[in-house]
PDB file of C-alpha atoms in Angstrom:
ATOM      1  CA  MET A   1      -1.646  34.256   9.559  1.00  0.00           C
ATOM      2  CA  LEU A   2      -5.333  32.711   9.717  1.00  0.00           C
ATOM      3  CA  ASP A   3      -4.295  30.057   6.888  1.00  0.00           C
ATOM      4  CA  ASN A   4      -1.287  28.908   9.381  1.00  0.00           C
ATOM      5  CA  VAL A   5      -3.699  28.570  12.211  1.00  0.00           C
ATOM      6  CA  LYS A   6      -6.269  26.605  10.155  1.00  0.00           C
ATOM      7  CA  LYS A   7      -3.455  24.282   8.743  1.00  0.00           C
ATOM      8  CA  ALA A   8      -2.162  23.778  12.565  1.00  0.00           C
ATOM      9  CA  ALA A   9      -5.846  22.899  13.661  1.00  0.00           C
ATOM     10  CA  VAL A  10      -6.044  20.306  10.900  1.00  0.00           C
ATOM     11  CA  LYS A  11      -2.819  18.695  11.857  1.00  0.00           C
ATOM     12  CA  ALA A  12      -3.566  18.497  15.383  1.00  0.00           C
ATOM     13  CA  VAL A  13      -6.800  16.652  14.719  1.00  0.00           C
ATOM     14  CA  GLU A  14      -5.161  14.389  12.120  1.00  0.00           C
ATOM     15  CA  ALA A  15      -2.659  13.578  15.015  1.00  0.00           C
ATOM     16  CA  THR A  16      -5.157  12.438  17.314  1.00  0.00           C
ATOM     17  CA  ASN A  17      -6.625  10.072  15.037  1.00  0.00           C
ATOM     18  CA  PRO A  18      -4.022   8.647  12.827  1.00  0.00           C
ATOM     19  CA  VAL A  19      -5.699   5.421  12.073  1.00  0.00           C
ATOM     20  CA  ASN A  20      -9.414   4.370  11.705  1.00  0.00           C
ATOM     21  CA  VAL A  21     -10.778   1.065  12.185  1.00  0.00           C
ATOM     22  CA  LEU A  22     -13.456   0.111   9.586  1.00  0.00           C
ATOM     23  CA  TYR A  23     -15.554  -3.044   8.878  1.00  0.00           C
ATOM     24  CA  GLY A  24     -16.314  -4.210   5.486  1.00  0.00           C
ATOM     25  CA  THR A  25     -17.539  -6.814   3.140  1.00  0.00           C
ATOM     26  CA  VAL A  26     -15.909  -8.357   0.338  1.00  0.00           C
ATOM     27  CA  GLU A  27     -17.806  -7.815  -2.864  1.00  0.00           C
ATOM     28  CA  LYS A  28     -15.261  -9.221  -5.325  1.00  0.00           C
ATOM     29  CA  ALA A  29     -12.188 -11.410  -4.762  1.00  0.00           C
ATOM     30  CA  LYS A  30     -10.230 -10.736  -8.094  1.00  0.00           C
ATOM     31  CA  PRO A  31      -9.837  -8.058  -8.604  1.00  0.00           C
ATOM     32  CA  LEU A  32     -10.338  -7.168  -5.045  1.00  0.00           C
ATOM     33  CA  GLU A  33     -13.272  -4.777  -4.001  1.00  0.00           C
ATOM     34  CA  ILE A  34     -14.443  -4.190  -0.482  1.00  0.00           C
ATOM     35  CA  ARG A  35     -17.619  -2.184   0.504  1.00  0.00           C
ATOM     36  CA  ILE A  36     -17.316  -0.405   3.683  1.00  0.00           C
ATOM     37  CA  HIS A  37     -20.374   1.869   3.471  1.00  0.00           C
ATOM     38  CA  GLU A  38     -23.389   1.735   1.319  1.00  0.00           C
ATOM     39  CA  LYS A  39     -22.134   4.264  -1.189  1.00  0.00           C
ATOM     40  CA  LEU A  40     -18.198   3.531  -0.620  1.00  0.00           C
ATOM     41  CA  LYS A  41     -16.628   0.608  -2.564  1.00  0.00           C
ATOM     42  CA  LEU A  42     -12.919   0.467  -2.208  1.00  0.00           C
ATOM     43  CA  THR A  43     -10.825  -1.293  -4.996  1.00  0.00           C
ATOM     44  CA  GLU A  44      -7.631  -2.973  -5.291  1.00  0.00           C
ATOM     45  CA  GLU A  45      -5.527   0.036  -5.884  1.00  0.00           C
ATOM     46  CA  PHE A  46      -6.488   1.760  -2.390  1.00  0.00           C
ATOM     47  CA  LEU A  47      -6.176  -1.698  -0.644  1.00  0.00           C
ATOM     48  CA  ASP A  48      -3.080  -3.287   1.072  1.00  0.00           C
ATOM     49  CA  VAL A  49      -3.827  -7.003   2.573  1.00  0.00           C
ATOM     50  CA  ALA A  50      -2.258  -8.857   5.422  1.00  0.00           C
ATOM     51  CA  GLU A  51      -0.333 -11.830   4.156  1.00  0.00           C
ATOM     52  CA  HIS A  52      -2.228 -14.280   6.177  1.00  0.00           C
ATOM     53  CA  LEU A  53      -5.472 -13.403   4.252  1.00  0.00           C
ATOM     54  CA  THR A  54      -3.817 -14.486   0.740  1.00  0.00           C
ATOM     55  CA  ARG A  55      -2.584 -17.565  -0.854  1.00  0.00           C
ATOM     56  CA  HIS A  56       0.760 -17.904   0.918  1.00  0.00           C
ATOM     57  CA  GLU A  57       3.341 -20.588   2.339  1.00  0.00           C
ATOM     58  CA  ARG A  58       4.562 -21.346   5.826  1.00  0.00           C
ATOM     59  CA  ILE A  59       7.190 -23.659   6.928  1.00  0.00           C
ATOM     60  CA  VAL A  60       5.704 -25.674  10.088  1.00  0.00           C
ATOM     61  CA  THR A  61       6.152 -28.438  12.381  1.00  0.00           C
ATOM     62  CA  ILE A  62       3.393 -31.071  12.665  1.00  0.00           C
ATOM     63  CA  GLU A  63       2.904 -33.103  16.178  1.00  0.00           C
ATOM     64  CA  HIS A  64       0.417 -35.996  16.881  1.00  0.00           C
ATOM     65  CA  GLU A  65       0.374 -37.618  19.824  1.00  0.00           C
ATOM     66  CA  GLU A  66      -2.795 -39.991  19.948  1.00  0.00           C
ATOM     67  CA  LEU A  67      -5.370 -38.942  22.784  1.00  0.00           C
ATOM     68  CA  ALA A  68      -3.414 -36.008  23.690  1.00  0.00           C
ATOM     69  CA  VAL A  69      -6.178 -33.359  24.879  1.00  0.00           C
ATOM     70  CA  ARG A  70      -6.263 -30.204  22.962  1.00  0.00           C
ATOM     71  CA  GLU A  71      -7.670 -26.917  24.160  1.00  0.00           C
ATOM     72  CA  LEU A  72      -9.754 -25.250  21.328  1.00  0.00           C
ATOM     73  CA  GLY A  73     -11.016 -22.328  23.145  1.00  0.00           C
ATOM     74  CA  ASP A  74     -14.786 -23.355  22.959  1.00  0.00           C
ATOM     75  CA  LYS A  75     -14.238 -27.170  23.778  1.00  0.00           C
ATOM     76  CA  LYS A  76     -11.567 -29.752  24.351  1.00  0.00           C
ATOM     77  CA  GLU A  77     -10.850 -32.521  21.785  1.00  0.00           C
ATOM     78  CA  ALA A  78      -8.613 -35.635  22.059  1.00  0.00           C
ATOM     79  CA  ASP A  79      -5.827 -35.836  18.993  1.00  0.00           C
ATOM     80  CA  PHE A  80      -6.428 -38.804  17.023  1.00  0.00           C
ATOM     81  CA  LEU A  81      -6.125 -40.021  13.502  1.00  0.00           C
ATOM     82  CA  ASP A  82      -9.036 -41.710  11.788  1.00  0.00           C
ATOM     83  CA  THR A  83      -6.769 -44.776  11.204  1.00  0.00           C
ATOM     84  CA  ASP A  84      -5.927 -44.869  14.913  1.00  0.00           C
ATOM     85  CA  ASP A  85      -7.570 -47.649  17.017  1.00  0.00           C
ATOM     86  CA  LYS A  86      -6.847 -46.224  20.186  1.00  0.00           C
ATOM     87  CA  ALA A  87      -5.263 -49.072  21.527  1.00  0.00           C
ATOM     88  CA  ALA A  88      -1.536 -49.859  22.431  1.00  0.00           C
ATOM     89  CA  PRO A  89       0.785 -48.820  21.160  1.00  0.00           C
ATOM     90  CA  VAL A  90      -0.020 -45.205  21.079  1.00  0.00           C
ATOM     91  CA  THR A  91       0.737 -43.557  17.835  1.00  0.00           C
ATOM     92  CA  LYS A  92       3.131 -40.163  18.281  1.00  0.00           C
ATOM     93  CA  TYR A  93       5.010 -38.511  15.564  1.00  0.00           C
ATOM     94  CA  LYS A  94       6.364 -35.212  14.777  1.00  0.00           C
ATOM     95  CA  HIS A  95       7.068 -33.774  11.142  1.00  0.00           C
ATOM     96  CA  SER A  96       9.376 -30.759  11.357  1.00  0.00           C
ATOM     97  CA  TYR A  97      10.083 -28.265   8.345  1.00  0.00           C
ATOM     98  CA  VAL A  98       6.911 -29.213   6.551  1.00  0.00           C
ATOM     99  CA  LYS A  99       6.049 -26.549   3.699  1.00  0.00           C
ATOM    100  CA  MET A 100       2.280 -25.755   4.316  1.00  0.00           C
ATOM    101  CA  VAL A 101       0.489 -24.039   1.804  1.00  0.00           C
ATOM    102  CA  PHE A 102      -2.686 -22.026   2.650  1.00  0.00           C
ATOM    103  CA  GLU A 103      -4.936 -21.738  -0.299  1.00  0.00           C
ATOM    104  CA  ASP A 104      -7.817 -19.769   1.456  1.00  0.00           C
ATOM    105  CA  GLY A 105      -7.529 -16.050   0.488  1.00  0.00           C
ATOM    106  CA  LEU A 106     -10.522 -13.533   0.635  1.00  0.00           C
ATOM    107  CA  LYS A 107     -13.792 -14.566  -0.890  1.00  0.00           C
ATOM    108  CA  LYS A 108     -17.062 -12.793  -1.777  1.00  0.00           C
ATOM    109  CA  GLY A 109     -19.155 -12.394   1.398  1.00  0.00           C
ATOM    110  CA  ASP A 110     -16.103 -12.153   3.868  1.00  0.00           C
ATOM    111  CA  LYS A 111     -16.613  -9.908   6.735  1.00  0.00           C
ATOM    112  CA  VAL A 112     -13.203  -7.859   7.029  1.00  0.00           C
ATOM    113  CA  VAL A 113     -11.588  -5.580   9.436  1.00  0.00           C
ATOM    114  CA  LEU A 114      -9.688  -2.647   7.823  1.00  0.00           C
ATOM    115  CA  LEU A 115      -7.423   0.210   9.170  1.00  0.00           C
ATOM    116  CA  ARG A 116      -7.561   3.443   7.373  1.00  0.00           C
ATOM    117  CA  VAL A 117      -4.060   5.260   7.271  1.00  0.00           C
ATOM    118  CA  GLN A 118      -4.001   8.855   8.245  1.00  0.00           C
ATOM    119  CA  GLY A 119      -4.898  10.835   4.995  1.00  0.00           C
ATOM    120  CA  GLY A 120      -7.594   8.183   3.908  1.00  0.00           C
ATOM    121  CA  HIS A 121      -6.041   7.126   0.797  1.00  0.00           C
ATOM    122  CA  ARG A 122      -4.808   3.790   1.972  1.00  0.00           C
ATOM    123  CA  PHE A 123      -6.643   0.884   3.578  1.00  0.00           C
ATOM    124  CA  LEU A 124      -5.111  -1.941   5.046  1.00  0.00           C
ATOM    125  CA  VAL A 125      -7.194  -5.192   5.467  1.00  0.00           C
ATOM    126  CA  ILE A 126      -5.993  -6.959   8.567  1.00  0.00           C
ATOM    127  CA  ASP A 127      -8.513  -9.544   9.121  1.00  0.00           C
ATOM    128  CA  ARG A 128     -11.534 -11.423   8.697  1.00  0.00           C
ATOM    129  CA  TYR A 129     -14.190 -11.325  11.534  1.00  0.00           C
ATOM    130  CA  LYS A 130     -17.674 -13.006  12.578  1.00  0.00           C
ATOM    131  CA  ARG A 131     -20.569 -11.924  14.544  1.00  0.00           C
ATOM    132  CA  GLY A 132     -22.326 -13.499  17.730  1.00  0.00           C
ATOM    133  CA  GLU A 133     -23.576 -16.740  16.857  1.00  0.00           C
ATOM    134  CA  ASP A 134     -21.269 -17.305  13.921  1.00  0.00           C
ATOM    135  CA  VAL A 135     -18.369 -17.175  15.935  1.00  0.00           C
ATOM    136  CA  TRP A 136     -18.095 -20.798  17.017  1.00  0.00           C
ATOM    137  CA  SER A 137     -19.459 -22.199  13.850  1.00  0.00           C
ATOM    138  CA  TYR A 138     -17.494 -23.580  11.318  1.00  0.00           C
ATOM    139  CA  GLN A 139     -18.963 -24.337   7.594  1.00  0.00           C
TER     140      GLN A 139
END
C-alpha cells in the first residue's frame, strides 16, 4: 500500500512539471554536443533539434520595392538594391516559389534553449538565444 502511495505522489509531481526549460551551449556541432550544466553534457542520442536550427530548404516569395520602408524591430530601413540609383523609374519585383536553402546550423559556442521532456531522457533544442547587449548586434 505504501509503495502505491509513493508511486501516486511521484506521478502527481511529474504531472505538474511535464516540461522543463533549460539553457545550454553548443560544445560541438558534429556530432552534436550541448553542455547544460558544468557537469552535464548532452550527446546526439539524447537530443532532438527543431528544423530551423538545421540545414534545410524552404519555398519562399521574395519581394522588392525600391525605397519601401521596412520595420526591423530596433530600426526602420528603406528597401533598396546596391545597383539602384534611387531615381525614376522605381524598381519593383516579386519572385514566387523560390527555393531558399538555409545553411546555418548550430555552431560551437551557440547559446540554445532546450525543453526537457518528462522523464528526462529526451531534450528538444528549440532555438538559439542572445543576452542583453548582444540582442541587436549582427556579426
